[in-house]
Amino acid sequence: MSDLPEFIEHLYEKYRLLDSGSLASYIPELTKADPNWFAISIVTKEGEVFQVGDSQEHFTIQSISKVFVYGMALEDCNRQILLEKIGVEPTGDPFNSVIRLDENSKRPDNPMVNAGAIATAGLIKGSSATDKLNRMLNMFRRYIGHDVFIDAPVFMSERATGHRNRALANLLLNFGIIDNNIDEILDLYFQQCSLVVNCHDLAVMAATLANRGINPITKQQAVKSCYIRDILSVMHTCGMYNYAGEWAYRVGIPAKSGVSGGIIGVIPDKAGIAVFSPLIDKRGNSVRGIKVFEDLSDEFDLHLFDSPLEKCSFLDISKHSKESMVIGN
Ligand code: GLU
């Protein structure tokens, strides 16, 4: 088994020049990303940091936000009410699919596809749109451990061009899943997607999920630990768009990706992993991100269903405690 800092450096070099995939263009502002950006960050539940590449480069979180807003909605409404409005069934359909609401319940299939995420945004509590946004930003602050911002141009760009999401919201309204303040709900959804993060932030957020909801660096509780199982379950079955089944088979780590090129993975009770590279495949997943996760999972036996006897994880902290380090920028 390799040494972790060396191995992520090796992965960075191995995939740095892989240039298949393309930038997401259906949100015009996202085409401003640099296709060369590439970072790998790992944060353990003890707060150790391993990273390589452009880990401080800023980008918008996009769909990865769905994981954290789902946790917030669970806290705001409780599990039962949420389940009445949003299912937990993988779809096999693209993330922005318009065609599926459950025939009987009219619920969107799960909170990781856009229809389910818009319904989730509709369940966030607050006395006004501003109050809801502030509560949401505070939630993200707890996960990330520092102040957070919305990228206004990306938000405006998505708001101006998000006709498909607007259609989904109308469908949800028609079936009584959201109430009729569609513009407010969509704004909150577009704002959550426009949150500015870097790859290190994403790894801290993933590590917080790995650490029963406690940010391993600030030690602040970001989400009640009783909801971690809900969040990780939907990540595991629905987090990678219509690649979720293959991902679960090949990589075996609860994960979520976004069209700006981030992927987070959670190793329960151990660590959070984030990869950022904005070239995405047809399903919306970062091409280099998938490769890096596949190699990490293979090398360190991270698949959840690997035999415990085979697991000899890099996350055995005693081995690396003096080697926590930052490589590259
Ligand atoms: N804001 C994007 C949308 O709703 C998120 C898509 C994604 O990252 O999957 O289309």
Short mmCIF file of C-alpha atoms and ligand atoms in Angstrom, two decimals, residues 26-27 62-63 95 114 158 165 189 193 241 258-259, ligand 1:
data_model
loop_
_atom_site.label_atom_id
_atom_site.label_comp_id
_atom_site.label_asym_id
_atom_site.label_seq_id
_atom_site.Cartn_x
_atom_site.Cartn_y
_atom_site.Cartn_z
CA TYR A 26 -25.87 25.37 -19.99
CA ILE A 27 -25.13 27.85 -17.20
CA GLN A 62 -23.60 23.47 -7.76
CA SER A 63 -25.29 20.13 -7.07
CA PHE A 95 -30.07 15.12 -12.99
CA ASN A 114 -33.08 18.81 -9.49
CA GLU A 158 -28.59 30.45 -13.73
CA ASN A 165 -35.73 24.16 -13.37
CA TYR A 189 -32.13 26.85 -4.99
CA CYS A 193 -25.89 26.17 -6.16
CA TYR A 241 -26.41 11.31 -11.38
CA GLY A 258 -21.71 18.88 -9.31
CA VAL A 259 -21.54 20.24 -12.86
N1 GLU B 1 -27.54 24.53 -10.54
C1 GLU B 1 -27.48 23.40 -11.41
C2 GLU B 1 -28.85 23.10 -12.00
O1 GLU B 1 -29.82 23.16 -11.33
C3 GLU B 1 -26.96 22.25 -10.65
C4 GLU B 1 -26.69 21.13 -11.53
C5 GLU B 1 -25.67 20.16 -11.04
O2 GLU B 1 -24.61 20.52 -10.52
O3 GLU B 1 -25.97 18.99 -11.19
O4 GLU B 1 -28.98 22.81 -13.14
#
